[in-house]
Amino acid sequence: MLIAGFDPGINASAALLSYGGGEPARFVDMVDIPTIPDGEKRQLDGEAIGALLERWEPDVAVVENVQPMPSIPGPDGLRRSMGAASSFRFGMACGMIRGVLMAYQVPVELVHPQSWKRHYGIKGGVKSHGVDILKHLQPEVVEFITLVKHHGRADAGLMALWFAEKRGML
């Protein structure tokens, strides 16, 4: 079984977990999703997502069911997170991934960030926690996670592992 995990957003990442055939689960690929120019900004490259799906041929895709963070003052009084324009672009990026998956008829499992993060004991906003956990669980991912900015790849991988564990595959 091939399980694709997607960490959505304008800096989206994806991971492909192979499980079955008497072999232990292992990651066979992890990538950052390319973007294309969109005026002065950028957007995800839908054709690149399609090409990725054609190459990977996943049996299922696990996609983080994210919500934009409202731009409200935090406890310190400072505004946090997304404004209207950022939320719109974020939503477009998430919709792009889900739309291409649907067009390629890949079954989609949505998971709230709180669910998979709680499963792995990830708290707070420290991006490296997921990287550390995934490297501990699946040491072979070191070939795919070589830069600090690859934390999205780790998140995508953890979502694929979460799916496999919740289905009793691991």
PDB file of C-alpha atoms in Angstrom:
ATOM      1  CA  MET A   1       0.000   0.000   0.000  1.00  0.00           C
ATOM      2  CA  LEU A   2       1.237   3.493  -0.851  1.00  0.00           C
ATOM      3  CA  ILE A   3       0.141   6.242   1.536  1.00  0.00           C
ATOM      4  CA  ALA A   4       0.755   9.863   0.541  1.00  0.00           C
ATOM      5  CA  GLY A   5       0.813  12.521   3.226  1.00  0.00           C
ATOM      6  CA  PHE A   6       0.302  16.207   2.405  1.00  0.00           C
ATOM      7  CA  ASP A   7       1.183  19.196   4.556  1.00  0.00           C
ATOM      8  CA  PRO A   8      -0.780  21.922   2.735  1.00  0.00           C
ATOM      9  CA  GLY A   9      -0.126  25.617   2.310  1.00  0.00           C
ATOM     10  CA  ILE A  10       1.876  27.801  -0.045  1.00  0.00           C
ATOM     11  CA  ASN A  11       5.013  25.990   1.172  1.00  0.00           C
ATOM     12  CA  ALA A  12       3.384  22.561   0.847  1.00  0.00           C
ATOM     13  CA  SER A  13       5.206  19.269   1.207  1.00  0.00           C
ATOM     14  CA  ALA A  14       4.367  15.649   0.517  1.00  0.00           C
ATOM     15  CA  ALA A  15       5.656  12.260   1.617  1.00  0.00           C
ATOM     16  CA  LEU A  16       5.080   8.742   0.293  1.00  0.00           C
ATOM     17  CA  LEU A  17       5.032   5.804   2.707  1.00  0.00           C
ATOM     18  CA  SER A  18       5.199   2.246   1.369  1.00  0.00           C
ATOM     19  CA  TYR A  19       3.694  -0.484   3.503  1.00  0.00           C
ATOM     20  CA  GLY A  20       3.034  -4.161   2.865  1.00  0.00           C
ATOM     21  CA  GLY A  21       4.406  -7.066   0.910  1.00  0.00           C
ATOM     22  CA  GLY A  22       6.123  -8.464   3.991  1.00  0.00           C
ATOM     23  CA  GLU A  23       8.436  -5.455   4.156  1.00  0.00           C
ATOM     24  CA  PRO A  24       8.545  -2.916   7.006  1.00  0.00           C
ATOM     25  CA  ALA A  25       6.959   0.458   6.349  1.00  0.00           C
ATOM     26  CA  ARG A  26       9.421   2.891   4.781  1.00  0.00           C
ATOM     27  CA  PHE A  27       9.391   6.271   3.126  1.00  0.00           C
ATOM     28  CA  VAL A  28      10.213   6.121  -0.557  1.00  0.00           C
ATOM     29  CA  ASP A  29       9.994   9.838  -1.326  1.00  0.00           C
ATOM     30  CA  MET A  30       9.482  13.258   0.270  1.00  0.00           C
ATOM     31  CA  VAL A  31       9.207  16.500  -1.689  1.00  0.00           C
ATOM     32  CA  ASP A  32       8.337  20.160  -1.483  1.00  0.00           C
ATOM     33  CA  ILE A  33       5.519  21.019  -3.885  1.00  0.00           C
ATOM     34  CA  PRO A  34       6.680  23.489  -6.544  1.00  0.00           C
ATOM     35  CA  THR A  35       5.073  26.877  -6.958  1.00  0.00           C
ATOM     36  CA  ILE A  36       4.507  29.066  -9.996  1.00  0.00           C
ATOM     37  CA  PRO A  37       4.288  32.856 -10.264  1.00  0.00           C
ATOM     38  CA  ASP A  38       0.929  34.444  -9.580  1.00  0.00           C
ATOM     39  CA  GLY A  39       1.421  38.133 -10.227  1.00  0.00           C
ATOM     40  CA  GLU A  40       3.720  39.379  -7.489  1.00  0.00           C
ATOM     41  CA  LYS A  41       2.979  36.304  -5.373  1.00  0.00           C
ATOM     42  CA  ARG A  42       3.081  32.589  -6.069  1.00  0.00           C
ATOM     43  CA  GLN A  43       0.716  29.642  -6.011  1.00  0.00           C
ATOM     44  CA  LEU A  44       1.079  25.872  -5.977  1.00  0.00           C
ATOM     45  CA  ASP A  45       1.761  24.268  -9.328  1.00  0.00           C
ATOM     46  CA  GLY A  46      -1.261  22.030  -9.940  1.00  0.00           C
ATOM     47  CA  GLU A  47       0.407  20.330 -12.909  1.00  0.00           C
ATOM     48  CA  ALA A  48       3.367  19.409 -10.703  1.00  0.00           C
ATOM     49  CA  ILE A  49       1.001  17.895  -8.124  1.00  0.00           C
ATOM     50  CA  GLY A  50      -0.622  15.869 -10.914  1.00  0.00           C
ATOM     51  CA  ALA A  51       2.765  14.697 -12.179  1.00  0.00           C
ATOM     52  CA  LEU A  52       3.693  13.686  -8.627  1.00  0.00           C
ATOM     53  CA  LEU A  53       0.500  11.641  -8.298  1.00  0.00           C
ATOM     54  CA  GLU A  54       1.144   9.962 -11.656  1.00  0.00           C
ATOM     55  CA  ARG A  55       4.644   9.018 -10.515  1.00  0.00           C
ATOM     56  CA  TRP A  56       3.639   7.904  -7.017  1.00  0.00           C
ATOM     57  CA  GLU A  57       0.231   6.289  -7.736  1.00  0.00           C
ATOM     58  CA  PRO A  58      -0.849   6.412  -4.065  1.00  0.00           C
ATOM     59  CA  ASP A  59      -3.663   4.223  -2.786  1.00  0.00           C
ATOM     60  CA  VAL A  60      -4.770   6.945  -0.366  1.00  0.00           C
ATOM     61  CA  ALA A  61      -3.762  10.488   0.558  1.00  0.00           C
ATOM     62  CA  VAL A  62      -3.783  11.904   4.057  1.00  0.00           C
ATOM     63  CA  VAL A  63      -4.226  15.674   4.009  1.00  0.00           C
ATOM     64  CA  GLU A  64      -4.064  17.952   7.001  1.00  0.00           C
ATOM     65  CA  ASN A  65      -7.504  19.517   7.489  1.00  0.00           C
ATOM     66  CA  VAL A  66      -6.235  22.968   8.347  1.00  0.00           C
ATOM     67  CA  GLN A  67      -8.051  26.191   9.106  1.00  0.00           C
ATOM     68  CA  PRO A  68      -6.720  29.721   8.726  1.00  0.00           C
ATOM     69  CA  MET A  69      -5.810  31.428  11.961  1.00  0.00           C
ATOM     70  CA  PRO A  70      -7.792  34.606  12.503  1.00  0.00           C
ATOM     71  CA  SER A  71      -5.792  37.753  12.978  1.00  0.00           C
ATOM     72  CA  ILE A  72      -6.673  38.343  16.613  1.00  0.00           C
ATOM     73  CA  PRO A  73      -4.569  39.674  19.453  1.00  0.00           C
ATOM     74  CA  GLY A  74      -2.738  37.034  21.434  1.00  0.00           C
ATOM     75  CA  PRO A  75      -2.156  37.135  25.202  1.00  0.00           C
ATOM     76  CA  ASP A  76       0.667  39.634  24.660  1.00  0.00           C
ATOM     77  CA  GLY A  77      -1.671  41.977  22.781  1.00  0.00           C
ATOM     78  CA  LEU A  78       0.145  41.466  19.478  1.00  0.00           C
ATOM     79  CA  ARG A  79      -1.792  40.320  16.461  1.00  0.00           C
ATOM     80  CA  ARG A  80      -0.977  36.782  15.466  1.00  0.00           C
ATOM     81  CA  SER A  81      -1.198  34.749  12.332  1.00  0.00           C
ATOM     82  CA  MET A  82      -3.117  35.429   9.136  1.00  0.00           C
ATOM     83  CA  GLY A  83      -4.912  38.380   7.707  1.00  0.00           C
ATOM     84  CA  ALA A  84      -7.639  38.122   5.078  1.00  0.00           C
ATOM     85  CA  ALA A  85      -5.328  38.029   2.041  1.00  0.00           C
ATOM     86  CA  SER A  86      -3.013  35.432   3.617  1.00  0.00           C
ATOM     87  CA  SER A  87      -5.982  33.288   4.626  1.00  0.00           C
ATOM     88  CA  PHE A  88      -7.353  33.411   1.088  1.00  0.00           C
ATOM     89  CA  ARG A  89      -4.035  32.349  -0.470  1.00  0.00           C
ATOM     90  CA  PHE A  90      -3.621  29.623   2.153  1.00  0.00           C
ATOM     91  CA  GLY A  91      -7.108  28.306   1.386  1.00  0.00           C
ATOM     92  CA  MET A  92      -6.394  28.331  -2.340  1.00  0.00           C
ATOM     93  CA  ALA A  93      -3.245  26.267  -1.768  1.00  0.00           C
ATOM     94  CA  CYS A  94      -5.115  23.744   0.388  1.00  0.00           C
ATOM     95  CA  GLY A  95      -7.923  23.550  -2.169  1.00  0.00           C
ATOM     96  CA  MET A  96      -5.426  23.024  -4.985  1.00  0.00           C
ATOM     97  CA  ILE A  97      -4.023  19.905  -3.328  1.00  0.00           C
ATOM     98  CA  ARG A  98      -7.438  18.474  -2.516  1.00  0.00           C
ATOM     99  CA  GLY A  99      -8.799  19.312  -5.964  1.00  0.00           C
ATOM    100  CA  VAL A 100      -5.937  17.618  -7.811  1.00  0.00           C
ATOM    101  CA  LEU A 101      -6.251  14.553  -5.566  1.00  0.00           C
ATOM    102  CA  MET A 102      -9.956  14.381  -6.397  1.00  0.00           C
ATOM    103  CA  ALA A 103      -9.273  14.818 -10.128  1.00  0.00           C
ATOM    104  CA  TYR A 104      -6.855  11.879  -9.966  1.00  0.00           C
ATOM    105  CA  GLN A 105      -9.429   9.879  -7.975  1.00  0.00           C
ATOM    106  CA  VAL A 106      -7.131   9.366  -5.008  1.00  0.00           C
ATOM    107  CA  PRO A 107      -9.177   8.695  -1.854  1.00  0.00           C
ATOM    108  CA  VAL A 108      -8.557  11.458   0.688  1.00  0.00           C
ATOM    109  CA  GLU A 109      -8.447  11.114   4.465  1.00  0.00           C
ATOM    110  CA  LEU A 110      -8.564  14.478   6.240  1.00  0.00           C
ATOM    111  CA  VAL A 111      -6.902  14.788   9.628  1.00  0.00           C
ATOM    112  CA  HIS A 112      -6.995  17.765  11.966  1.00  0.00           C
ATOM    113  CA  PRO A 113      -3.551  18.924  13.063  1.00  0.00           C
ATOM    114  CA  GLN A 114      -4.501  18.393  16.713  1.00  0.00           C
ATOM    115  CA  SER A 115      -5.240  14.699  16.073  1.00  0.00           C
ATOM    116  CA  TRP A 116      -1.965  13.608  14.499  1.00  0.00           C
ATOM    117  CA  LYS A 117       0.147  15.971  16.623  1.00  0.00           C
ATOM    118  CA  ARG A 118      -1.461  14.712  19.852  1.00  0.00           C
ATOM    119  CA  HIS A 119      -0.786  11.144  18.673  1.00  0.00           C
ATOM    120  CA  TYR A 120       2.946  11.919  18.507  1.00  0.00           C
ATOM    121  CA  GLY A 121       3.035  14.194  21.566  1.00  0.00           C
ATOM    122  CA  ILE A 122       3.837  17.328  19.587  1.00  0.00           C
ATOM    123  CA  LYS A 123       2.962  20.492  21.475  1.00  0.00           C
ATOM    124  CA  GLY A 124       3.437  24.150  20.708  1.00  0.00           C
ATOM    125  CA  GLY A 125       4.706  25.678  17.522  1.00  0.00           C
ATOM    126  CA  VAL A 126       8.254  24.315  17.438  1.00  0.00           C
ATOM    127  CA  LYS A 127       8.656  23.052  13.863  1.00  0.00           C
ATOM    128  CA  SER A 128      11.634  20.802  14.627  1.00  0.00           C
ATOM    129  CA  HIS A 129       9.664  18.544  17.016  1.00  0.00           C
ATOM    130  CA  GLY A 130       8.085  16.689  14.095  1.00  0.00           C
ATOM    131  CA  VAL A 131      11.453  16.313  12.385  1.00  0.00           C
ATOM    132  CA  ASP A 132      13.013  14.817  15.514  1.00  0.00           C
ATOM    133  CA  ILE A 133      10.121  12.405  16.065  1.00  0.00           C
ATOM    134  CA  LEU A 134      10.057  11.208  12.462  1.00  0.00           C
ATOM    135  CA  LYS A 135      13.837  10.707  12.371  1.00  0.00           C
ATOM    136  CA  HIS A 136      13.530   8.621  15.537  1.00  0.00           C
ATOM    137  CA  LEU A 137      10.657   6.503  14.158  1.00  0.00           C
ATOM    138  CA  GLN A 138      11.958   6.153  10.594  1.00  0.00           C
ATOM    139  CA  PRO A 139      15.717   6.848  10.504  1.00  0.00           C
ATOM    140  CA  GLU A 140      15.856   6.458   6.700  1.00  0.00           C
ATOM    141  CA  VAL A 141      14.144   9.841   6.275  1.00  0.00           C
ATOM    142  CA  VAL A 142      17.442  11.616   6.891  1.00  0.00           C
ATOM    143  CA  GLU A 143      18.050  11.448   3.139  1.00  0.00           C
ATOM    144  CA  PHE A 144      14.869  13.485   2.551  1.00  0.00           C
ATOM    145  CA  ILE A 145      15.074  15.920   5.478  1.00  0.00           C
ATOM    146  CA  THR A 146      18.381  17.716   5.056  1.00  0.00           C
ATOM    147  CA  LEU A 147      17.403  21.348   5.681  1.00  0.00           C
ATOM    148  CA  VAL A 148      15.593  23.191   8.474  1.00  0.00           C
ATOM    149  CA  LYS A 149      12.887  24.193   5.975  1.00  0.00           C
ATOM    150  CA  HIS A 150      12.039  20.506   5.416  1.00  0.00           C
ATOM    151  CA  HIS A 151       9.855  20.395   8.544  1.00  0.00           C
ATOM    152  CA  GLY A 152       6.814  20.250   6.226  1.00  0.00           C
ATOM    153  CA  ARG A 153       8.149  17.002   4.766  1.00  0.00           C
ATOM    154  CA  ALA A 154       8.349  15.593   8.286  1.00  0.00           C
ATOM    155  CA  ASP A 155       4.773  16.694   9.007  1.00  0.00           C
ATOM    156  CA  ALA A 156       3.556  15.062   5.779  1.00  0.00           C
ATOM    157  CA  GLY A 157       5.421  11.899   6.745  1.00  0.00           C
ATOM    158  CA  LEU A 158       3.987  11.842  10.245  1.00  0.00           C
ATOM    159  CA  MET A 159       0.471  12.164   8.831  1.00  0.00           C
ATOM    160  CA  ALA A 160       1.086   9.142   6.574  1.00  0.00           C
ATOM    161  CA  LEU A 161       2.445   7.180   9.559  1.00  0.00           C
ATOM    162  CA  TRP A 162      -0.506   8.323  11.694  1.00  0.00           C
ATOM    163  CA  PHE A 163      -2.899   6.927   9.047  1.00  0.00           C
ATOM    164  CA  ALA A 164      -1.054   3.592   8.941  1.00  0.00           C
ATOM    165  CA  GLU A 165      -0.953   3.301  12.738  1.00  0.00           C
ATOM    166  CA  LYS A 166      -4.637   4.214  13.146  1.00  0.00           C
ATOM    167  CA  ARG A 167      -5.553   1.510  10.611  1.00  0.00           C
ATOM    168  CA  GLY A 168      -3.491  -1.096  12.471  1.00  0.00           C
ATOM    169  CA  MET A 169      -0.961  -1.429   9.661  1.00  0.00           C
ATOM    170  CA  LEU A 170       2.071  -0.777  11.833  1.00  0.00           C
TER     171      LEU A 170
END
